[in-house]
JSON list of C-alpha atoms in Angstrom, two decimals:
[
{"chain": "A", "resi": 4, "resn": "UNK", "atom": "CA", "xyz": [7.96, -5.59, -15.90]},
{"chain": "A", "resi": 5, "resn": "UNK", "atom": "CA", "xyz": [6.51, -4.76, -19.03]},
{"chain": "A", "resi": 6, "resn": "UNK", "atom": "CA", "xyz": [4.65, -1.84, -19.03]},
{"chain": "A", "resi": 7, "resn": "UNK", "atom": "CA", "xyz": [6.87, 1.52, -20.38]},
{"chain": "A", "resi": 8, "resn": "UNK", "atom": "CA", "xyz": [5.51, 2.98, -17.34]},
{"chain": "A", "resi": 9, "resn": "UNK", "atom": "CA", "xyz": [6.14, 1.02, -13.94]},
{"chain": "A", "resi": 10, "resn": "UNK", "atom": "CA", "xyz": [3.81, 1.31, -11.33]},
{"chain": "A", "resi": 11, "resn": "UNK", "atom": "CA", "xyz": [3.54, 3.70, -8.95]},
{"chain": "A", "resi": 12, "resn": "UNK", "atom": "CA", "xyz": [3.38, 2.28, -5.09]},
{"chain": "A", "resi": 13, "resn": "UNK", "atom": "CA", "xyz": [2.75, 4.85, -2.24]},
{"chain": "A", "resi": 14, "resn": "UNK", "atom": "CA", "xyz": [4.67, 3.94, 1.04]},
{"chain": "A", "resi": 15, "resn": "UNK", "atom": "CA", "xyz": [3.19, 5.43, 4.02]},
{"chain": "A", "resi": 16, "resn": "UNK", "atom": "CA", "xyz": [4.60, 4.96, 7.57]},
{"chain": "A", "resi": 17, "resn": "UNK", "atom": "CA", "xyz": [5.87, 7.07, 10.13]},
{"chain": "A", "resi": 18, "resn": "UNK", "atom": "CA", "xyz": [8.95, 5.60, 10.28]},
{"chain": "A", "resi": 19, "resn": "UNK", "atom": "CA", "xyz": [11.43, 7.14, 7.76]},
{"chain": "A", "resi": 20, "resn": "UNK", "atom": "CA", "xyz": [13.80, 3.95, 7.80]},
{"chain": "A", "resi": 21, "resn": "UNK", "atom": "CA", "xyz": [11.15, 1.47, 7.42]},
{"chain": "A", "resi": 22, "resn": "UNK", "atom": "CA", "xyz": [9.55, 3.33, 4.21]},
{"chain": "A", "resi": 23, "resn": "UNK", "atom": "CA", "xyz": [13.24, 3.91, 2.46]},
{"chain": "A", "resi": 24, "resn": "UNK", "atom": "CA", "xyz": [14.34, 0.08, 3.11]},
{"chain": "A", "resi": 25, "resn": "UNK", "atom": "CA", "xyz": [10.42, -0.81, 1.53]},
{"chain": "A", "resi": 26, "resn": "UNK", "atom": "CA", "xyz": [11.13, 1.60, -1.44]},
{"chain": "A", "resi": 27, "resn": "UNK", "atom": "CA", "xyz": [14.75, 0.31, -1.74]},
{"chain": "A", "resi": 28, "resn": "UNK", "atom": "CA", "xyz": [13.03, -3.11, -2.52]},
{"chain": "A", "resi": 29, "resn": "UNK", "atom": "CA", "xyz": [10.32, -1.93, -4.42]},
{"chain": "A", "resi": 30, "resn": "UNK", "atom": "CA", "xyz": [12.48, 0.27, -6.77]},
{"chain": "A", "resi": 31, "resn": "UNK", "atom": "CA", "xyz": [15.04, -2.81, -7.77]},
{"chain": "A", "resi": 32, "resn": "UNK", "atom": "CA", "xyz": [12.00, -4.70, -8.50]},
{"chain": "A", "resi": 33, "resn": "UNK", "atom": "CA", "xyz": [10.64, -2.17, -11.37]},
{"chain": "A", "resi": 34, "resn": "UNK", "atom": "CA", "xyz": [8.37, -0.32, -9.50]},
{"chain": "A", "resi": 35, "resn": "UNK", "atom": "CA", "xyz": [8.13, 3.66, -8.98]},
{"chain": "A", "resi": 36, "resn": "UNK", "atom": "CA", "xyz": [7.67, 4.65, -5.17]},
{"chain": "A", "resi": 37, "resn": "UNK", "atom": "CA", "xyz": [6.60, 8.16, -3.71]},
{"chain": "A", "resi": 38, "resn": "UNK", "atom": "CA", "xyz": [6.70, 8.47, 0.20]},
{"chain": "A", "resi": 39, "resn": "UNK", "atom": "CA", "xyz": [4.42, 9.58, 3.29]},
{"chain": "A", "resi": 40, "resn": "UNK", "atom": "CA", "xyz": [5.08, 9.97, 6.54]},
{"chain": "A", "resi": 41, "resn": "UNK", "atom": "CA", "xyz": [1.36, 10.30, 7.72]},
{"chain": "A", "resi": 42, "resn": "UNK", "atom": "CA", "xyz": [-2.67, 10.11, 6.28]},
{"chain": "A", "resi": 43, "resn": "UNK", "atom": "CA", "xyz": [-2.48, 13.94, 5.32]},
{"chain": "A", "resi": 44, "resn": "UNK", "atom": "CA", "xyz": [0.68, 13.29, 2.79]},
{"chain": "A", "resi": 45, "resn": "UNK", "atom": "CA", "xyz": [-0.68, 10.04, 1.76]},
{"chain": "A", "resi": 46, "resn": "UNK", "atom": "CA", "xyz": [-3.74, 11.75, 0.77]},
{"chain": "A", "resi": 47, "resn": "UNK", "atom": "CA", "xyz": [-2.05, 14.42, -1.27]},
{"chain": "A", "resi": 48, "resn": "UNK", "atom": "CA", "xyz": [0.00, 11.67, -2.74]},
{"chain": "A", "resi": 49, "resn": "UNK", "atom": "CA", "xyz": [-2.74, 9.73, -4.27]},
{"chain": "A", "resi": 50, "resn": "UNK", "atom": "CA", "xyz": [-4.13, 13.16, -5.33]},
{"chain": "A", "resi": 51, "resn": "UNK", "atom": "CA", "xyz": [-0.72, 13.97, -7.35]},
{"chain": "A", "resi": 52, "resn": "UNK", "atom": "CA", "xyz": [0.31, 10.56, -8.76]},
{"chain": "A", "resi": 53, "resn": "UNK", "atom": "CA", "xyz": [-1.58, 7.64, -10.29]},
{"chain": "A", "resi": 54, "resn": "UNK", "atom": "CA", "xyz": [-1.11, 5.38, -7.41]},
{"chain": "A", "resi": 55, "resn": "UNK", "atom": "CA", "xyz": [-2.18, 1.31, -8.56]},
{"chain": "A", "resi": 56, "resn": "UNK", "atom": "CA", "xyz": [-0.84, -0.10, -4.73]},
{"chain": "A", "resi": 57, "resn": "UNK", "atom": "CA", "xyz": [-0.13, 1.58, -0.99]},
{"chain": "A", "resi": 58, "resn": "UNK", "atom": "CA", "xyz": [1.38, 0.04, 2.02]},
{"chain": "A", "resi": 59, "resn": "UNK", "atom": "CA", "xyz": [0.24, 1.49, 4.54]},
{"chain": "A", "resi": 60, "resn": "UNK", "atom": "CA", "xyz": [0.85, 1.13, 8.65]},
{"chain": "A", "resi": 61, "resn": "UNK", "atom": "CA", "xyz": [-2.05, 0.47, 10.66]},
{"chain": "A", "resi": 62, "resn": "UNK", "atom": "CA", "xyz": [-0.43, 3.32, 13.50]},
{"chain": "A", "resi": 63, "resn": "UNK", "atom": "CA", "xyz": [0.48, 6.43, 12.93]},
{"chain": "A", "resi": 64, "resn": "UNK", "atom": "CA", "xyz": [0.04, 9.63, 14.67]},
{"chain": "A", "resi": 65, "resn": "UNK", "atom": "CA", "xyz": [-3.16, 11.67, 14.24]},
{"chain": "A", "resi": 66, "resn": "UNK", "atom": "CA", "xyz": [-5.08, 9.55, 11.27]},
{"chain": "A", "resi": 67, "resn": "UNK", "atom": "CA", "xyz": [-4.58, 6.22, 11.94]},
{"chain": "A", "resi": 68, "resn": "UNK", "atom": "CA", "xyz": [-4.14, 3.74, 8.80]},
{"chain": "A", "resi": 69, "resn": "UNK", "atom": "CA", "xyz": [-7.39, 1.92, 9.01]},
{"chain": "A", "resi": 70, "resn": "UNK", "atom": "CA", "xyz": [-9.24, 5.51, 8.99]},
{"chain": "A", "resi": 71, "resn": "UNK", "atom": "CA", "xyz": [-6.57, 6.09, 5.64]},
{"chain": "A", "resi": 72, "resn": "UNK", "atom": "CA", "xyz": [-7.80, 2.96, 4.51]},
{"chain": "A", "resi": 73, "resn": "UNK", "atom": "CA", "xyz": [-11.57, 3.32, 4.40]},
{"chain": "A", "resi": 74, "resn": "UNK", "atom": "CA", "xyz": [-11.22, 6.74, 2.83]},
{"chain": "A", "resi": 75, "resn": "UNK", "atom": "CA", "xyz": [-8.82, 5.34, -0.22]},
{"chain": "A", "resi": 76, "resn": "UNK", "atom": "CA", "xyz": [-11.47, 2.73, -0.51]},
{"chain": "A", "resi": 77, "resn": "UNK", "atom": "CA", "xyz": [-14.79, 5.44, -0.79]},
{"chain": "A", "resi": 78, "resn": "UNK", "atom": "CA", "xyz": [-12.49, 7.34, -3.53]},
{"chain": "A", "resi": 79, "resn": "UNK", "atom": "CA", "xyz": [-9.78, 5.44, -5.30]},
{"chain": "A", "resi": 80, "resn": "UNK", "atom": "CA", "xyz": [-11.20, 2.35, -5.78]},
{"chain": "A", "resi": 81, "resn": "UNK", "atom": "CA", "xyz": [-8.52, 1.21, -8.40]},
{"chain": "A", "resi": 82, "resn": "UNK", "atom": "CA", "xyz": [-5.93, 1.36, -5.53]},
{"chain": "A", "resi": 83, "resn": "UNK", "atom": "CA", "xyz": [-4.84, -1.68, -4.24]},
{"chain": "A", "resi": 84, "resn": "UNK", "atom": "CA", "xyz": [-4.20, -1.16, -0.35]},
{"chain": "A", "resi": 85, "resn": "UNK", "atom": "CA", "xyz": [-1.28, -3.18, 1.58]},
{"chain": "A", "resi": 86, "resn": "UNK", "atom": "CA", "xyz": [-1.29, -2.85, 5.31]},
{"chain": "A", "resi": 87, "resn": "UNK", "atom": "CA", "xyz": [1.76, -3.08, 7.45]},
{"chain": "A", "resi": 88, "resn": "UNK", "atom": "CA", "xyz": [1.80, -3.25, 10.95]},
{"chain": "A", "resi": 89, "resn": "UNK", "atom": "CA", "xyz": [4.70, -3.76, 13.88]},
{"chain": "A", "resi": 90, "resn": "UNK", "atom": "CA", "xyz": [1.87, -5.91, 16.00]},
{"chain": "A", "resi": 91, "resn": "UNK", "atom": "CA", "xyz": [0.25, -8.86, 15.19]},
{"chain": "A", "resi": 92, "resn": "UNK", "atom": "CA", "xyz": [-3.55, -7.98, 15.97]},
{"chain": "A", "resi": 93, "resn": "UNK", "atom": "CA", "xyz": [-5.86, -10.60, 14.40]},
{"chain": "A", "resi": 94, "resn": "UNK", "atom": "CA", "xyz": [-8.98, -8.06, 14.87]},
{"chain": "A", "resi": 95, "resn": "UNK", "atom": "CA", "xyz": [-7.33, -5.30, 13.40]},
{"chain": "A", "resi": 96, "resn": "UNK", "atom": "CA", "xyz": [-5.73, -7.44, 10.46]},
{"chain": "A", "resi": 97, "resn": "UNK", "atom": "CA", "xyz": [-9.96, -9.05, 10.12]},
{"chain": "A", "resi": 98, "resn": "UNK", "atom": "CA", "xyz": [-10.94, -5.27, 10.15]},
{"chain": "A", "resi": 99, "resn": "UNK", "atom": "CA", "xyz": [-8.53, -4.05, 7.52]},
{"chain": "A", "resi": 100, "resn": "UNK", "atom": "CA", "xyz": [-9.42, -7.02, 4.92]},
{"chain": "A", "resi": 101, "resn": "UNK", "atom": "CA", "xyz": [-13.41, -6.08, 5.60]},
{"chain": "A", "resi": 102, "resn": "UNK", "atom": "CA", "xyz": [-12.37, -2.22, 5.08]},
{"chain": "A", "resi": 103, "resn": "UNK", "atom": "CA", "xyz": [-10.88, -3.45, 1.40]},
{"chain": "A", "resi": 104, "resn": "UNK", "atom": "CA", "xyz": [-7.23, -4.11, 2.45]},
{"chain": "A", "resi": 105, "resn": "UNK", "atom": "CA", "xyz": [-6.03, -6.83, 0.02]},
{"chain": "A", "resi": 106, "resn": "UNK", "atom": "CA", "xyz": [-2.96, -7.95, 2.28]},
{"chain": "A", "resi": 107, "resn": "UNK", "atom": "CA", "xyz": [-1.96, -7.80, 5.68]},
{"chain": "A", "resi": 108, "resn": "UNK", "atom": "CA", "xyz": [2.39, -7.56, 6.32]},
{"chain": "A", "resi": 109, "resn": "UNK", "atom": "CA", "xyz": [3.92, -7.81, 9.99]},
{"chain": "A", "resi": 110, "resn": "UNK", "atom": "CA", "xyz": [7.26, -5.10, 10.17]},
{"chain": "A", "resi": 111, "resn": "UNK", "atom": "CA", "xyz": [9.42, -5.80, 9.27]},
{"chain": "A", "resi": 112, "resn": "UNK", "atom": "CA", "xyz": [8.12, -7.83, 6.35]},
{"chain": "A", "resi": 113, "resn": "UNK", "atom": "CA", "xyz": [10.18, -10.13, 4.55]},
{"chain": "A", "resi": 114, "resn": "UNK", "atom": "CA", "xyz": [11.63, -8.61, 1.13]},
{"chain": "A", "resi": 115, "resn": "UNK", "atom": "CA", "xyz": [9.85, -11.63, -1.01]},
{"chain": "A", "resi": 116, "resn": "UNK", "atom": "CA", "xyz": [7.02, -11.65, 0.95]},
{"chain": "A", "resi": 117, "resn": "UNK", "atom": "CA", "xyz": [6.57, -7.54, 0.38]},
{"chain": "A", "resi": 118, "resn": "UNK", "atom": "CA", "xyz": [7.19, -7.97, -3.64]},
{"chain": "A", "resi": 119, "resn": "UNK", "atom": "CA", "xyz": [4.89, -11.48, -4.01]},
{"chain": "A", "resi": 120, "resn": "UNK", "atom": "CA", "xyz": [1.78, -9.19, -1.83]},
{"chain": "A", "resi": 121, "resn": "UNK", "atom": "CA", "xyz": [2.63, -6.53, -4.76]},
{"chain": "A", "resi": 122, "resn": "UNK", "atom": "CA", "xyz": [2.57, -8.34, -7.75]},
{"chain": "A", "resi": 123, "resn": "UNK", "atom": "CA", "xyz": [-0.67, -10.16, -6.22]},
{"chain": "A", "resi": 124, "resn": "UNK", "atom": "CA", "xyz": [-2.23, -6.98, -5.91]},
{"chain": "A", "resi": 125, "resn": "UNK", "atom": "CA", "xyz": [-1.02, -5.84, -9.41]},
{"chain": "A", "resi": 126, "resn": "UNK", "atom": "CA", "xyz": [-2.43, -8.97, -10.84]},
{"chain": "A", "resi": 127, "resn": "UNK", "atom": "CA", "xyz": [-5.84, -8.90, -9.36]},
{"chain": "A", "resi": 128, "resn": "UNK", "atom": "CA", "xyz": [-6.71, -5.27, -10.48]},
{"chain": "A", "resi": 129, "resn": "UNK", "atom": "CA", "xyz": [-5.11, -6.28, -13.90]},
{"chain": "A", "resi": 130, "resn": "UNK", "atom": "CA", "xyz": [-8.04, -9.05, -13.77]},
{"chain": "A", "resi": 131, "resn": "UNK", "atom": "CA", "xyz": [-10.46, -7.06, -12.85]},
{"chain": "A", "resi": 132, "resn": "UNK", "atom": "CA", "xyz": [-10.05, -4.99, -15.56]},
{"chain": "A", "resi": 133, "resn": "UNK", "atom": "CA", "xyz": [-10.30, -7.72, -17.90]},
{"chain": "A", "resi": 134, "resn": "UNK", "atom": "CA", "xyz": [-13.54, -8.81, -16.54]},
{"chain": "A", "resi": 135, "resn": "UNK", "atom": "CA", "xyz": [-14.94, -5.56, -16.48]},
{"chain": "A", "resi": 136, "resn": "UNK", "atom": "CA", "xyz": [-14.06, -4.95, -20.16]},
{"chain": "A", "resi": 137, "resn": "UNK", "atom": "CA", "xyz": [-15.83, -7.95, -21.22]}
]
């Protein structure tokens, strides 16, 4: 990476193992991770930190991911969103990608796979910054 400052990527799942073994990855990559185990930490998360990507499971207790989802999208449009899921649900993954979602990982997703949906969603805000400023 080249920035001084890496990104920051906001894990959120319920499952404490899944979000350390993500931020494991994430962090020997370059990339600066802060951690939520449901919507309501998420959302003071993204409140604290300049957050440029989440991953964020579809299920969790009380405020489900999608629900997450279309709120990051009505106030932190900036934020890319990654969803990750433990079931393979075509209409939830179509619903997710309407909502704004810009990438749809199955649990335990592959540790290439999870860095290559990153740095795609790093790269498309990155152009669409560009082609705003001109």
């Amino acid at each position: 990476m080249t920035n001084a400052s890496p990104p920051i990527v906001l894990i959120v799942d319920d499952e404490a193992p899944i979000r350390n073994m993500l931020a494991h990855w994430l962090q020997a990559d370059g990339y600066r991770c802060v951690q939520a185990a449901d919507a309501k930490a998420a959302w003071q998360q993204l409140q604290e930190y300049e957050v440029r990507v989440v991953i964020l499971d579809v299920r969790m207790p009380g405020h489900s991911g999608v629900e997450l989802l279309h709120e990051i999208a009505e106030h932190h449009f900036a934020t890319a969103v990654i969803m990750l899921t433990s079931v393979n649900e075509p209409q939830t993954m179509a619903d997710a990608i309407e909502r704004g979602a810009v990438s749809y990982l199955i649990k335990p997703p592959d540790r290439e796979r999870l860095l290559h949906a990153v740095r795609g969603a790093l790269s498309r805000q990155l152009l669409s910054a560009q082609v705003a400023e001109a």
